Short mmCIF file of C-alpha atoms (C1' of nucleotides) in Angstrom, two decimals:
data_model
loop_
_atom_site.label_atom_id
_atom_site.label_comp_id
_atom_site.label_asym_id
_atom_site.label_seq_id
_atom_site.Cartn_x
_atom_site.Cartn_y
_atom_site.Cartn_z
CA MET B 526 68.29 40.45 171.07
CA GLN B 527 71.23 39.93 173.62
CA LEU B 528 74.37 41.66 172.87
CA ARG B 529 77.42 38.99 173.12
CA MET B 530 80.32 40.35 174.55
CA THR B 531 83.41 39.07 172.37
CA ASN B 532 87.15 40.06 173.60
CA GLN B 533 87.05 42.60 170.87
CA ARG B 534 83.98 44.10 171.55
CA GLU B 535 84.73 44.11 175.46
CA MET B 536 88.47 46.02 174.76
CA ILE B 537 86.75 48.44 172.59
CA LEU B 538 84.24 49.55 175.10
CA ARG B 539 86.83 49.35 178.21
CA GLU B 540 89.26 51.79 176.49
CA LEU B 541 86.24 54.02 175.48
CA VAL B 542 85.07 54.21 178.94
CA LYS B 543 88.22 53.98 180.64
CA ASN B 544 89.77 57.17 178.82
CA LYS B 545 86.77 59.26 178.88
CA GLN B 546 87.50 61.06 175.77
CA HIS B 547 85.53 61.30 172.59
CA PHE B 548 87.51 59.24 170.33
CA THR B 549 87.23 58.42 166.66
CA ALA B 550 87.40 54.98 165.28
CA ASP B 551 91.19 55.21 164.08
CA GLU B 552 92.11 56.92 167.67
CA LEU B 553 90.55 53.91 169.30
CA TYR B 554 92.04 51.35 166.71
CA ASP B 555 95.29 52.72 167.63
CA ILE B 556 94.74 52.24 171.40
CA VAL B 557 93.27 48.68 171.45
CA LYS B 558 95.74 47.50 168.63
CA LYS B 559 98.56 47.69 171.58
CA LEU B 560 96.55 45.61 173.43
CA MET B 561 95.39 43.28 170.76
CA PRO B 562 97.59 43.88 167.78
CA ARG B 563 95.77 41.51 165.37
CA ILE B 564 92.16 43.55 165.73
CA SER B 565 91.04 45.04 162.48
CA LEU B 566 89.85 48.59 162.14
CA ALA B 567 86.70 47.36 160.50
CA THR B 568 86.08 45.33 163.86
CA VAL B 569 86.46 48.74 165.86
CA TYR B 570 83.87 50.57 163.51
CA ARG B 571 81.50 47.85 163.31
CA ASN B 572 81.65 47.51 167.22
CA LEU B 573 81.31 51.17 167.98
CA GLU B 574 78.18 51.03 165.93
CA ILE B 575 76.94 48.29 167.55
CA LEU B 576 77.15 49.26 170.82
CA SER B 577 75.86 52.79 169.78
CA GLU B 578 72.87 51.14 168.34
CA ALA B 579 72.28 49.19 171.53
CA GLY B 580 72.57 52.41 173.53
CA ILE B 581 75.71 51.45 175.29
CA ILE B 582 77.64 54.41 173.97
CA GLY B 583 76.87 57.47 172.18
CA LYS B 584 77.53 58.57 168.75
CA LEU B 585 78.63 61.72 167.90
CA GLU B 586 78.50 63.29 164.68
CA ILE B 587 79.58 66.89 164.60
CA SER B 588 79.31 68.95 161.35
CA GLY B 589 81.88 68.32 158.84
CA ARG B 590 83.92 66.30 161.41
CA GLN B 591 84.91 62.67 161.49
CA LYS B 592 82.53 60.81 163.78
CA ARG B 593 83.50 60.31 167.26
CA PHE B 594 82.11 57.75 169.90
CA ASP B 595 81.13 58.79 173.56
CA TYR B 596 81.27 56.83 176.69
CA ASP B 597 78.26 58.48 178.15
CA PRO B 598 75.03 56.99 176.36
CA GLU B 599 73.00 59.68 177.84
CA ASP B 600 71.33 62.61 175.89
CA HIS B 601 73.56 65.58 176.25
CA ASP B 602 75.09 68.47 174.22
CA HIS B 603 79.06 68.90 173.34
CA ILE B 604 81.60 71.59 173.32
CA TYR B 605 84.54 71.38 170.86
CA CYS B 606 87.74 72.95 170.18
CA VAL B 607 88.27 74.25 166.66
CA VAL B 608 92.03 74.11 167.01
CA CYS B 609 92.76 70.73 168.42
CA GLN B 610 89.58 68.99 167.69
CA ARG B 611 88.92 68.02 171.32
CA VAL B 612 85.21 67.42 172.29
CA ASP B 613 83.78 67.73 175.91
CA ASN B 614 80.25 67.13 176.99
CA LEU B 615 77.89 69.76 178.20
CA ASN B 616 74.94 69.58 180.41
CA ILE B 617 72.49 72.38 179.30
CA ASP B 618 68.75 72.23 180.24
CA ARG B 619 67.01 70.68 177.35
CA THR B 620 63.63 72.11 177.12
CA GLY B 621 64.04 73.80 173.74
CA ASP B 622 60.64 75.30 173.91
CA GLU B 623 61.39 78.09 171.33
CA ALA B 624 62.94 75.57 169.06
CA LYS B 625 59.46 73.67 168.92
CA ARG B 626 57.47 76.55 168.61
CA LEU B 627 59.37 77.95 165.50
CA ALA B 628 59.50 74.24 164.02
CA LEU B 629 55.91 73.99 164.22
CA VAL B 630 55.97 77.23 162.06
CA GLU B 631 57.70 75.22 159.08
CA GLY B 632 54.86 72.36 159.50
CA TYR B 633 57.79 70.06 161.26
CA ALA B 634 57.26 67.22 163.89
CA VAL B 635 59.89 67.92 165.96
CA SER B 636 62.06 64.73 167.80
CA GLY B 637 64.82 66.44 169.24
CA TYR B 638 67.77 68.65 168.44
CA ARG B 639 71.53 68.86 168.38
CA LEU B 640 73.76 71.57 169.90
CA GLU B 641 77.17 71.83 169.25
CA VAL B 642 79.20 74.80 171.36
CA ILE B 643 82.25 76.04 169.23
CA GLY B 644 85.30 77.58 170.87
CA ILE B 645 89.01 76.84 171.88
CA CYS B 646 89.70 74.72 174.95
CA GLN B 647 91.88 75.78 177.66
CA ASN B 648 94.96 73.91 176.34
CA CYS B 649 94.92 75.58 172.96
CA GLN B 650 94.23 79.28 174.55
CA ASN B 651 97.44 78.56 176.81
CA LYS B 652 99.40 77.76 173.88
CA GLU B 653 98.23 80.55 172.00
CA LYS B 654 99.28 82.74 174.96
CA ALA B 655 102.76 81.38 175.12
CA LYS B 656 103.30 81.60 171.34
CA GLU B 657 102.57 85.47 171.90
CA LYS B 658 104.93 86.13 174.39
CA LYS B 659 107.75 84.61 172.38
CA GLN B 660 106.95 87.06 169.69
CA MET J 1264 90.67 90.80 147.07
CA GLN J 1265 88.06 91.32 144.56
CA LEU J 1266 85.79 88.22 143.82
CA ARG J 1267 85.73 87.52 139.89
CA MET J 1268 82.35 86.66 138.48
CA THR J 1269 82.94 84.20 135.95
CA ASN J 1270 80.08 82.34 133.96
CA GLN J 1271 80.37 79.08 135.93
CA ARG J 1272 80.47 80.94 139.36
CA GLU J 1273 77.58 83.11 138.71
CA MET J 1274 75.52 80.55 137.29
CA ILE J 1275 76.04 78.27 140.50
CA LEU J 1276 74.99 81.12 142.66
CA ARG J 1277 72.17 82.14 140.74
CA GLU J 1278 70.43 78.68 140.66
CA LEU J 1279 71.16 78.42 144.32
CA VAL J 1280 69.52 81.82 145.10
CA LYS J 1281 66.76 81.28 142.96
CA ASN J 1282 65.72 78.06 143.89
CA LYS J 1283 65.98 78.79 147.57
CA GLN J 1284 66.77 75.46 148.91
CA HIS J 1285 69.43 73.82 150.80
CA PHE J 1286 71.21 72.06 147.95
CA THR J 1287 74.33 69.61 148.14
CA ALA J 1288 77.20 70.02 145.66
CA ASP J 1289 75.99 67.44 143.18
CA GLU J 1290 72.24 68.39 143.59
CA LEU J 1291 73.52 71.79 142.00
CA TYR J 1292 75.65 70.09 139.75
CA ASP J 1293 73.01 68.32 138.52
CA ILE J 1294 70.84 71.55 137.99
CA VAL J 1295 73.71 73.65 136.51
CA LYS J 1296 74.74 71.09 133.91
CA LYS J 1297 71.56 71.28 132.17
CA LEU J 1298 72.33 75.04 131.43
CA MET J 1299 75.87 74.75 131.14
CA PRO J 1300 76.33 70.89 129.93
CA ARG J 1301 80.34 71.09 129.89
CA ILE J 1302 80.73 72.26 133.51
CA SER J 1303 82.44 70.15 135.73
CA LEU J 1304 81.80 68.62 139.39
CA ALA J 1305 85.03 70.08 140.84
CA THR J 1306 84.13 73.47 139.46
CA VAL J 1307 80.89 73.59 141.30
CA TYR J 1308 82.40 72.27 144.53
CA ARG J 1309 84.95 74.72 144.31
CA ASN J 1310 82.75 77.65 143.82
CA LEU J 1311 80.37 76.98 146.37
CA GLU J 1312 83.83 76.91 148.73
CA ILE J 1313 85.02 80.11 147.25
CA LEU J 1314 81.20 81.58 147.71
CA SER J 1315 80.65 80.53 151.32
CA GLU J 1316 84.50 81.98 152.00
CA ALA J 1317 83.58 85.23 150.66
CA GLY J 1318 80.36 85.40 152.79
CA ILE J 1319 77.84 85.46 150.01
CA ILE J 1320 76.35 82.09 150.90
CA GLY J 1321 76.27 79.73 153.88
CA LYS J 1322 77.90 76.56 154.29
CA LEU J 1323 75.97 73.89 156.18
CA GLU J 1324 77.58 71.03 157.81
CA ILE J 1325 74.68 68.75 159.18
CA SER J 1326 76.06 65.99 161.64
CA GLY J 1327 77.27 62.81 159.63
CA ARG J 1328 75.46 64.05 156.31
CA GLN J 1329 76.38 65.42 152.99
CA LYS J 1330 77.28 69.12 152.96
CA ARG J 1331 74.92 71.71 151.93
CA PHE J 1332 74.67 75.11 150.82
CA ASP J 1333 72.65 78.05 152.12
CA TYR J 1334 71.38 80.70 149.92
CA ASP J 1335 71.09 82.81 152.89
CA PRO J 1336 74.35 83.55 154.45
CA GLU J 1337 72.94 85.35 157.44
CA ASP J 1338 73.81 83.48 160.59
CA HIS J 1339 71.04 81.43 161.50
CA ASP J 1340 70.09 77.80 162.62
CA HIS J 1341 68.47 74.83 160.86
CA ILE J 1342 65.42 72.10 160.91
CA TYR J 1343 65.65 68.95 158.96
CA CYS J 1344 63.79 65.79 158.05
CA VAL J 1345 65.27 62.67 159.07
CA VAL J 1346 63.26 61.06 156.15
CA CYS J 1347 63.70 63.16 153.18
CA GLN J 1348 66.80 65.35 154.21
CA ARG J 1349 65.07 68.22 153.49
CA VAL J 1350 66.39 71.40 155.53
CA ASP J 1351 64.84 74.44 156.25
CA ASN J 1352 66.03 77.68 158.01
CA LEU J 1353 64.98 79.00 161.40
CA ASN J 1354 65.16 81.97 163.21
CA ILE J 1355 65.96 81.24 166.85
CA ASP J 1356 66.83 84.17 169.01
CA ARG J 1357 70.82 83.69 169.41
CA THR J 1358 71.60 84.76 172.96
CA GLY J 1359 73.24 81.31 173.99
CA ASP J 1360 73.62 82.73 177.77
CA GLU J 1361 73.47 79.31 179.16
CA ALA J 1362 75.55 77.79 176.59
CA LYS J 1363 78.40 80.30 177.68
CA ARG J 1364 78.00 80.10 181.25
CA LEU J 1365 78.48 76.37 180.90
CA ALA J 1366 81.66 76.73 178.21
CA LEU J 1367 83.38 78.54 180.97
CA VAL J 1368 83.20 75.71 183.23
CA GLU J 1369 85.17 73.53 181.01
CA GLY J 1370 87.46 76.46 180.22
CA TYR J 1371 86.35 77.11 176.84
CA ALA J 1372 86.48 80.38 174.88
CA VAL J 1373 83.25 80.20 173.13
CA SER J 1374 82.91 81.80 169.51
CA GLY J 1375 79.64 80.44 168.45
CA TYR J 1376 77.37 77.41 168.47
CA ARG J 1377 75.23 75.46 166.00
CA LEU J 1378 71.70 74.28 166.33
CA GLU J 1379 69.98 71.56 164.59
CA VAL J 1380 66.55 70.65 165.24
CA ILE J 1381 65.49 67.49 163.93
CA GLY J 1382 61.88 66.12 162.77
CA ILE J 1383 60.03 64.88 160.03
CA CYS J 1384 58.84 67.43 157.62
CA GLN J 1385 55.05 68.20 156.43
CA ASN J 1386 55.55 66.31 153.45
CA CYS J 1387 56.61 63.32 154.82
CA GLN J 1388 54.22 63.00 157.64
CA ASN J 1389 51.36 63.34 154.99
CA LYS J 1390 52.97 60.53 153.08
CA GLU J 1391 53.28 58.56 156.28
CA LYS J 1392 49.32 59.38 157.03
CA ALA J 1393 48.55 58.08 153.47
CA LYS J 1394 50.55 54.95 154.02
CA GLU J 1395 48.86 54.15 157.20
CA LYS J 1396 45.17 54.83 155.85
CA LYS J 1397 45.92 51.85 153.19
CA GLN J 1398 46.77 49.53 155.78
"C1'" DC O 688 98.66 92.16 120.44
"C1'" DT O 689 101.07 90.30 124.40
"C1'" DA O 690 102.09 88.38 128.66
"C1'" DC O 691 100.36 87.17 133.13
"C1'" DA O 692 97.19 85.43 136.24
"C1'" DA O 693 93.13 83.06 137.46
"C1'" DT O 694 89.66 79.51 136.47
"C1'" DT O 695 88.18 75.44 134.02
"C1'" DA O 696 87.22 70.59 132.78
"C1'" DG O 697 88.39 66.25 133.30
"C1'" DT O 698 90.42 62.82 136.20
"C1'" DA O 699 93.24 61.00 139.73
"C1'" DT O 700 93.60 60.95 144.55
"C1'" DT O 701 92.53 61.26 149.39
"C1'" DG O 702 90.04 59.73 153.54
"C1'" DA O 703 86.62 57.82 156.36
"C1'" DT O 704 83.55 54.48 156.14
"C1'" DT O 705 81.19 50.17 154.91
"C1'" DA O 706 80.80 45.86 152.43
"C1'" DT O 707 82.32 41.22 151.33
"C1'" DT O 708 84.42 36.83 151.82
"C1'" DA O 709 86.50 33.09 153.61
"C1'" DA O 710 88.32 31.95 158.44
"C1'" DT O 711 87.70 31.28 163.19
"C1'" DA O 712 85.40 30.97 167.51
"C1'" DG O 713 81.94 30.17 170.52
"C1'" DT O 714 77.60 27.46 171.62
"C1'" DA O 715 73.80 24.19 172.23
"C1'" DG O 716 72.47 19.84 171.87
"C1'" DG O 717 73.50 15.01 171.38
"C1'" DC I 36 84.24 15.12 173.65
"C1'" DC I 37 81.79 15.67 168.75
"C1'" DT I 38 78.93 18.19 165.58
"C1'" DA I 39 76.01 21.43 163.67
"C1'" DC I 40 75.16 26.01 163.91
"C1'" DT I 41 75.86 30.68 164.15
"C1'" DA I 42 78.07 34.87 165.15
"C1'" DT I 43 82.22 37.50 164.66
"C1'" DT I 44 86.53 38.41 163.07
"C1'" DA I 45 90.77 39.62 159.93
"C1'" DA I 46 91.85 41.49 156.24
"C1'" DT I 47 90.82 43.60 152.00
"C1'" DA I 48 87.83 45.65 148.50
"C1'" DA I 49 84.99 48.96 147.18
"C1'" DT I 50 81.78 53.10 148.00
"C1'" DC I 51 81.22 57.87 148.46
"C1'" DA I 52 82.35 62.71 149.29
"C1'" DA I 53 85.31 66.02 148.73
"C1'" DT I 54 89.76 67.65 147.26
"C1'" DA I 55 94.27 67.77 144.44
"C1'" DC I 56 96.57 68.08 140.12
"C1'" DT I 57 97.57 69.72 135.51
"C1'" DA I 58 96.83 71.04 131.17
"C1'" DA I 59 94.07 73.99 128.41
"C1'" DT I 60 91.63 78.06 128.25
"C1'" DT I 61 89.93 82.69 129.38
"C1'" DG I 62 89.95 87.14 131.09
"C1'" DT I 63 92.44 91.20 131.66
"C1'" DA I 64 95.99 94.90 132.00
"C1'" DG I 65 99.45 97.02 130.05
#
DNA sequence: CTACAATTAGTATTGATTATTAATAGTAGG
DNA sequence: CCTACTATTAATAATCAATACTAATTGTAG
């Protein structure tokens, strides 16, 4: 099953990869709309789904948050900012031995895991510092 | 700010703790409705939110899935079944040294992390085996 | 009792995502 | 260059979890 590259699909992929950010579907919609004004939000959603299904991009489902899409399809972890919602990639060694050992106790057959590190990004730290000075 | 224990709130808490499962709001609503038929789904949602806010129960926001609530408010990780959506608790040592080290590279101030182990639970493994035998 | 504040039931609304559908575009074969 | 076929699209409706709203009810402190 060969993946046909339509103009819309290509544009969506290009803008995601070019910007190297973890966009939500509607953020990407706003960007692409400027270059292709008649594109539909549903098309963005559908193509992001298709592209991640095909392993060309990654899908990022962070707990309790809107879906984001990752220009890098390789398996890796993420860190995200609780203030501005920004997401960045992490490359933590994925041995996960302890997780597997514990999973056996519960009787699970483990296929993987997801690690989300939570914090405040540099930008938001700076903004907070600036605010403190004013007071 | 003392937490008032209304009948509804108490019932919701009791059923969650008693069953020792990670229920969604609507699952819990179905259970509680049998004992308190006039209760509203919004009341269940609201009280689960209040109880987790107060640290009496835990809130479980697993990537891309419906919220679940945890009878155990202590900080711990989870393992979940991709087949039946069941969730169980894990007690992995929470040092997270490597995560913190890497986060510094990105400039983040780390406040915590969330680890979700993914797999297939014992029940669903058994069911799959039974199905294979038939074929 | 009375007045006040918190909570509730019931329902409407929101927001993200998916489904539907008729129209359009791309392509392979003649 | 046509024609038939299939995939894709734009636009919009529908869905689903979660939250907001509102009038009625409950609990409580004087």
